[in-house]
CSV table of C-alpha atoms in Angstrom, one decimal:
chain,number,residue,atom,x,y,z
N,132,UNK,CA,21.7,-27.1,12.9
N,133,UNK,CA,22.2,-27.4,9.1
N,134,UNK,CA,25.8,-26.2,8.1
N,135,UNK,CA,27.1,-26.3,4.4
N,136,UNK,CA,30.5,-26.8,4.2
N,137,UNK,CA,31.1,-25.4,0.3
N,138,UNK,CA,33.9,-26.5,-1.4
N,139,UNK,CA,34.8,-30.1,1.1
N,140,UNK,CA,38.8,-30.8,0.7
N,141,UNK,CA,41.1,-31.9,3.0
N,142,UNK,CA,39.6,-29.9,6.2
N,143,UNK,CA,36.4,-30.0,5.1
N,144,UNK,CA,36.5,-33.7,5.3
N,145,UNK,CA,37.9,-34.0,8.8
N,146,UNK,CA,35.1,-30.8,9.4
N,147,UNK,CA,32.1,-32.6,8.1
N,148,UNK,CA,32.6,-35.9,9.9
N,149,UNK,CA,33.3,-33.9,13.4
N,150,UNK,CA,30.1,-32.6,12.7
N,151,UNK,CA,27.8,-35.5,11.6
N,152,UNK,CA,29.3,-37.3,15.0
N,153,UNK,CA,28.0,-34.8,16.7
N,154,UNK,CA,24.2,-34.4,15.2
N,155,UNK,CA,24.7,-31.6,13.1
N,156,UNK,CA,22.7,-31.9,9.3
N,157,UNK,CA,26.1,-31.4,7.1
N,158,UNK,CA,25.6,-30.5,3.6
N,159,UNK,CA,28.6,-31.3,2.0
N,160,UNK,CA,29.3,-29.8,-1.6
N,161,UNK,CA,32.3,-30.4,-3.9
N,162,UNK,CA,33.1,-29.8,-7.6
N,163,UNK,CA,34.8,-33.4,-7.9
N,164,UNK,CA,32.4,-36.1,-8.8
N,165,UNK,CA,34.8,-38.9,-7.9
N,166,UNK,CA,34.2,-37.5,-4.2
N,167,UNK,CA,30.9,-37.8,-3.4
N,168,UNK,CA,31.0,-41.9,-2.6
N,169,UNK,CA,33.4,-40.5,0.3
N,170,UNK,CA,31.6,-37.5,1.8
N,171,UNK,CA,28.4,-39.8,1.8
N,172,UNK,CA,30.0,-41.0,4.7
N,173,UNK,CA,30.7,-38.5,6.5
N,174,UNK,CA,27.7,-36.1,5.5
N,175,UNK,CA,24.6,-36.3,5.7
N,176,UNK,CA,23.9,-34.3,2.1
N,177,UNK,CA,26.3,-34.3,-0.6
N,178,UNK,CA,25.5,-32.1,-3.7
N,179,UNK,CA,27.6,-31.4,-6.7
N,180,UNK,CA,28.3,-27.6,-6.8
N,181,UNK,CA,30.5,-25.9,-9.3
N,182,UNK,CA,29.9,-21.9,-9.3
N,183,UNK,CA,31.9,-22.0,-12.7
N,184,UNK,CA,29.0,-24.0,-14.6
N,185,UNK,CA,25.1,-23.0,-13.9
N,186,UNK,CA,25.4,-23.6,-10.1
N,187,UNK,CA,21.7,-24.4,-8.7
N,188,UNK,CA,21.9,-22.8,-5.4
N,189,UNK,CA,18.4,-24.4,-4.2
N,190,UNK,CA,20.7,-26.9,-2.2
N,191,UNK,CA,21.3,-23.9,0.3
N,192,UNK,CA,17.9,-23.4,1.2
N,193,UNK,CA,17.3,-23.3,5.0
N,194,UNK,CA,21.1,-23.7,6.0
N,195,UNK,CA,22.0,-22.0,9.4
N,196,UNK,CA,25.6,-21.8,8.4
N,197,UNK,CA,27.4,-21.4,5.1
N,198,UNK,CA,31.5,-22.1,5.6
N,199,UNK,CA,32.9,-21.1,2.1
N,200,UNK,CA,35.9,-23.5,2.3
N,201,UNK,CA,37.0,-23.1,-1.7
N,202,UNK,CA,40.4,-22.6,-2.5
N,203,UNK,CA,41.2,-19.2,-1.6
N,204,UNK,CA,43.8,-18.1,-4.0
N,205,UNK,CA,41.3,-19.1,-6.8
N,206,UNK,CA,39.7,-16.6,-8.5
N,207,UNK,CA,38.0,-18.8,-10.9
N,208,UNK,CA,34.6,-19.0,-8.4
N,209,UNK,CA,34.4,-15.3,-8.3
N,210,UNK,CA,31.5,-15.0,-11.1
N,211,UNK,CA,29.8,-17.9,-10.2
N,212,UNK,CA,29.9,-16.7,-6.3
N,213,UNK,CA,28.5,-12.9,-7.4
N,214,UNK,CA,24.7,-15.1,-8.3
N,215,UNK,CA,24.7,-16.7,-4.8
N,216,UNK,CA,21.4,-14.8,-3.7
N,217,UNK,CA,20.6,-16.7,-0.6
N,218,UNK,CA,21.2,-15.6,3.4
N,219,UNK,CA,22.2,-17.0,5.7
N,220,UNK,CA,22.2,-16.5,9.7
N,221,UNK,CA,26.0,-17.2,10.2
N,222,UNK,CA,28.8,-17.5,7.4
N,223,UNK,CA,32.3,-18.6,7.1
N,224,UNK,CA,35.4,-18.6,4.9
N,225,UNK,CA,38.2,-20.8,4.9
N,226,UNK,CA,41.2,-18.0,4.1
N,227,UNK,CA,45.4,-18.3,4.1
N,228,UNK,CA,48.1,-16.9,6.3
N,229,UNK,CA,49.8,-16.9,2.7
N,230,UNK,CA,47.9,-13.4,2.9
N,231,UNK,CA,50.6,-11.9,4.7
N,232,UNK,CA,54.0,-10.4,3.1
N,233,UNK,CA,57.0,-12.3,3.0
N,234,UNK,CA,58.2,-10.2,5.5
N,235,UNK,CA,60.8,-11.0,9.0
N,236,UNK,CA,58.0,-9.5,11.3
N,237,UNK,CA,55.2,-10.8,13.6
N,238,UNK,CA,52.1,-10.4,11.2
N,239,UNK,CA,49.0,-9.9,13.1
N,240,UNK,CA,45.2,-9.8,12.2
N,241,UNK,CA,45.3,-5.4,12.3
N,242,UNK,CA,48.3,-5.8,9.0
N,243,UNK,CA,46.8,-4.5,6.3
N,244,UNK,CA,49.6,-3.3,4.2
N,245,UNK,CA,50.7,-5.2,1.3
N,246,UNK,CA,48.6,-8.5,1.3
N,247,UNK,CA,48.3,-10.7,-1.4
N,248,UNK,CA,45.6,-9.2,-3.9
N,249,UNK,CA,44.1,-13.1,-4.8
N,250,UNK,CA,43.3,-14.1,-1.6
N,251,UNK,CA,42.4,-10.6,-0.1
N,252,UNK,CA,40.8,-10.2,-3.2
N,253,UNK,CA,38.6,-13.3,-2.5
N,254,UNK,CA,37.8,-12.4,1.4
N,255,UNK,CA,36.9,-9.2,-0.1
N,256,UNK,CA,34.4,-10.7,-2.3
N,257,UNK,CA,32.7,-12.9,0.5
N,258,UNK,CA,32.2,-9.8,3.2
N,259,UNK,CA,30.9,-7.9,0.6
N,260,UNK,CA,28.2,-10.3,0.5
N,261,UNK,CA,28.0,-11.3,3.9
N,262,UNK,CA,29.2,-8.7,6.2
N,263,UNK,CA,29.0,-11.2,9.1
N,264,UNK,CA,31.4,-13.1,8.4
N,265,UNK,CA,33.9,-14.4,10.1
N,266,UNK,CA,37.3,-14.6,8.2
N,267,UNK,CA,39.9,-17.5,9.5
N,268,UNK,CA,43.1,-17.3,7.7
N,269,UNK,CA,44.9,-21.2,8.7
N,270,UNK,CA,48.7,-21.8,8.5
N,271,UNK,CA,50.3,-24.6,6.5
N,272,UNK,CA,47.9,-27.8,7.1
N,273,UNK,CA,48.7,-30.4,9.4
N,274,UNK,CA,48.3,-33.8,11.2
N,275,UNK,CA,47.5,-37.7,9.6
N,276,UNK,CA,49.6,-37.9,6.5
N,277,UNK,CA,50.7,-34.6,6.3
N,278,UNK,CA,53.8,-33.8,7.7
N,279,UNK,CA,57.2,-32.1,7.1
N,280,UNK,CA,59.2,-35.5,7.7
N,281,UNK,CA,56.4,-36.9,4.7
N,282,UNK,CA,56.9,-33.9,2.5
N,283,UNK,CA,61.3,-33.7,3.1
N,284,UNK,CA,61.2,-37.5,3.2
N,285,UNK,CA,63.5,-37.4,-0.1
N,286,UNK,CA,64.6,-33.5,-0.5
N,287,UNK,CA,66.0,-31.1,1.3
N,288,UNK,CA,64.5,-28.1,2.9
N,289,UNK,CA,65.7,-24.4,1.0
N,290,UNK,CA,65.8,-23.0,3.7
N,291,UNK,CA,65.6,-25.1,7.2
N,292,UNK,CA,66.0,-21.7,9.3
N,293,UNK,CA,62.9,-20.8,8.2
N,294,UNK,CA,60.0,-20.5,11.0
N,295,UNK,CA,57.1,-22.8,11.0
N,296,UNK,CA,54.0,-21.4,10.8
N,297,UNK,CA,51.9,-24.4,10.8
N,298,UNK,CA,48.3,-25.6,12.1
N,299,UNK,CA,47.1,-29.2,13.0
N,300,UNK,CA,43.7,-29.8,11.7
N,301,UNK,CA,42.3,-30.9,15.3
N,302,UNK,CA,42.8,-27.1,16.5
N,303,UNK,CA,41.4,-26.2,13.1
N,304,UNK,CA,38.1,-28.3,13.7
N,305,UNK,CA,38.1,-27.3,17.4
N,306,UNK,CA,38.2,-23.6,16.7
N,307,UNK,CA,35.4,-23.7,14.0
N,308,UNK,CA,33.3,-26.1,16.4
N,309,UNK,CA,33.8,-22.8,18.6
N,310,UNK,CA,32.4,-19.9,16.1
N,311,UNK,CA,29.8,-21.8,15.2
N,312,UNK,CA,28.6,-21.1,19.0
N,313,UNK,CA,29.8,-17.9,19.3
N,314,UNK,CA,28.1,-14.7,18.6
N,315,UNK,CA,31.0,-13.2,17.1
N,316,UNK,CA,30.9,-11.7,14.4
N,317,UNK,CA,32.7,-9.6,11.0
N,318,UNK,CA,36.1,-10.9,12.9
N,319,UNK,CA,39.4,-12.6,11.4
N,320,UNK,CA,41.6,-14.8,13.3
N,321,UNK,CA,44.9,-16.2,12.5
N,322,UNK,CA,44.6,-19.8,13.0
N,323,UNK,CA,48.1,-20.8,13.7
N,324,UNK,CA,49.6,-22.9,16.4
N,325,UNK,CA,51.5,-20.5,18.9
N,326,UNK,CA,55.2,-22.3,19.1
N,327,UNK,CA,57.0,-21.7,15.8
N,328,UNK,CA,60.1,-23.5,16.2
N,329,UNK,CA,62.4,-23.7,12.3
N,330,UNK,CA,61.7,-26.2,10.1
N,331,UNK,CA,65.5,-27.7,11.0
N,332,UNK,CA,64.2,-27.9,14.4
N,333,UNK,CA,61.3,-29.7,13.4
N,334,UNK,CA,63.2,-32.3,11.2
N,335,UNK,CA,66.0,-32.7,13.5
N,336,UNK,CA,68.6,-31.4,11.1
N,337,UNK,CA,72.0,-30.9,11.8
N,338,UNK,CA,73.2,-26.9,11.6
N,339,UNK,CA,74.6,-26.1,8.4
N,340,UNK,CA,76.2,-22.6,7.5
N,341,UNK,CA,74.4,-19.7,6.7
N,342,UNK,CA,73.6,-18.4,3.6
N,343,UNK,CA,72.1,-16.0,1.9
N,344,UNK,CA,68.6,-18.2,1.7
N,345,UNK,CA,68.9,-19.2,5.1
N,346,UNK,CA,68.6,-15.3,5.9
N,347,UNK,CA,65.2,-14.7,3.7
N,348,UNK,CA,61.9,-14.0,5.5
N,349,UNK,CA,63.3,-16.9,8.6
N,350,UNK,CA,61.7,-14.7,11.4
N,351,UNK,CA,58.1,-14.1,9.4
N,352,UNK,CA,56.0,-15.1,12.3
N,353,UNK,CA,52.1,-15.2,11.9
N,354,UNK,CA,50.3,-14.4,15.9
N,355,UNK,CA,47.1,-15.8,16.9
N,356,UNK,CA,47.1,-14.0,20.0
N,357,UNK,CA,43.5,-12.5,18.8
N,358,UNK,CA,42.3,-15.8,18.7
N,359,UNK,CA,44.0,-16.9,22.1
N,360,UNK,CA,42.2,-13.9,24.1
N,361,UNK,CA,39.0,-14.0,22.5
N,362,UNK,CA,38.2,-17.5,22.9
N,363,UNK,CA,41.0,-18.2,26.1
N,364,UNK,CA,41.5,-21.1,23.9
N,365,UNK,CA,44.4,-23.3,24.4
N,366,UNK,CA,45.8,-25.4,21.5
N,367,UNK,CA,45.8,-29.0,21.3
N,368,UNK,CA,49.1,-28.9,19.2
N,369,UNK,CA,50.9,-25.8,20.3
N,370,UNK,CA,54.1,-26.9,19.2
N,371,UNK,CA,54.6,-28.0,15.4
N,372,UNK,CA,57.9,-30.6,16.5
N,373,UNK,CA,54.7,-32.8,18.2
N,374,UNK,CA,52.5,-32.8,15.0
């Protein structure tokens, strides 16, 4: 199967080298020149692809599956995107739980109300194009390098009652590696790992006293039940303390 992975960062890495192992042709495109020694080695195409310049889209020709994995929040692909004439079988898109209100709730996939208008704006902008596709919104990005303990190694959290709604990049690759199978299609999925313990929890902090802060948004919970029943999948990091 050919599979584009548009816009290779941090998962798209990890993504594209899953695949290659497993005799997939990955065409690998990033805007970042610097990048492309890199992704040689895990792809089996890299291509230069910048929808803000005169994109050539001739790269795409003949893929099975495009995943759009720019940055979300970015509207700065938009125009560039809006001249991306060619089909494709099966699509993709790389989306944010950031999506979701600040809100002390469990946010599901059927929340509509209130989402952030740059990234809804951007999933908008893909299923307009490709009506099949399937929308997977990922919680902060885990595993390797990137941890809390890294990223609070010399500050402190604002607010450590806050609930962790993270994902480790093994589930992320595992769940993709599933879609690409599946017949599913025109479906989002929270991508989240189930156990959302507080980031003092995670870090082993000692209680301190409430305040104000502590008392902001702690319980926003993101569910990815949907993805759970759909797939019966069980995580292979349920539990953000074991990242």
């Amino acid at each position: 199967m050919r599979i584009a992975i548009i816009g290779c960062g941090w998962v798209g890495e990890k993504l594209a080298q899953h695949l290659s192992e497993k005799g997939e042709h990955v065409i690998a495109t990033t805007t970042t020149p610097e990048k492309i020694n890199f992704l040689q080695k895990v792809a089996k195409e890299v291509h230069l692809l910048d929808f803000n310049s005169n994109p050539d889209f001739s790269i795409l020709d003949s893929v099975d599956m495009a995943i759009f994995s720019m940055p979300i929040s970015r509207d700065d692909w938009h125009t560039g995107f809006q001249k991306l004439e060619k089909t494709f079988p099966k699509t993709m898109v790389f989306s944010s739980t950031g999506v979701y209100p600040t809100e002390n709730k469990v946010f599901t996939e059927k929340d509509t109300d209130h989402l952030r208008a740059d990234i809804s704006a951007s999933e908008t902008l893909v299923t307009k194009k490709y009506p099949q596709t399937n929308i997977l919104r990922f919680g902060g990005l885990m595993g390797d390098e990137r941890s809390l303990n890294n990223i609070f190694k010399n500050r402190t959290p604002e607010n450590p009652k806050k609930k962790a709604n993270y994902i480790h990049f093994e589930d992320i690759i595992a769940v993709v590696d599933l879609l690409i199978h599946s017949e599913k299609r025109s479906e989002i999925y929270n991508v989240v790992a189930p156990e959302h313990p507080s980031i003092q929890e995670i870090l082993n902090l000692e209680s301190q006293n409430k305040t104000e802060k502590d008392e902001q948004n702690n319980n926003r919970i993101i569910s990815s039940e949907h993805l759970i029943q759909d797939f019966n999948y069980t995580f292979i990091h349920p539990n953000p303390k074991d990242f």
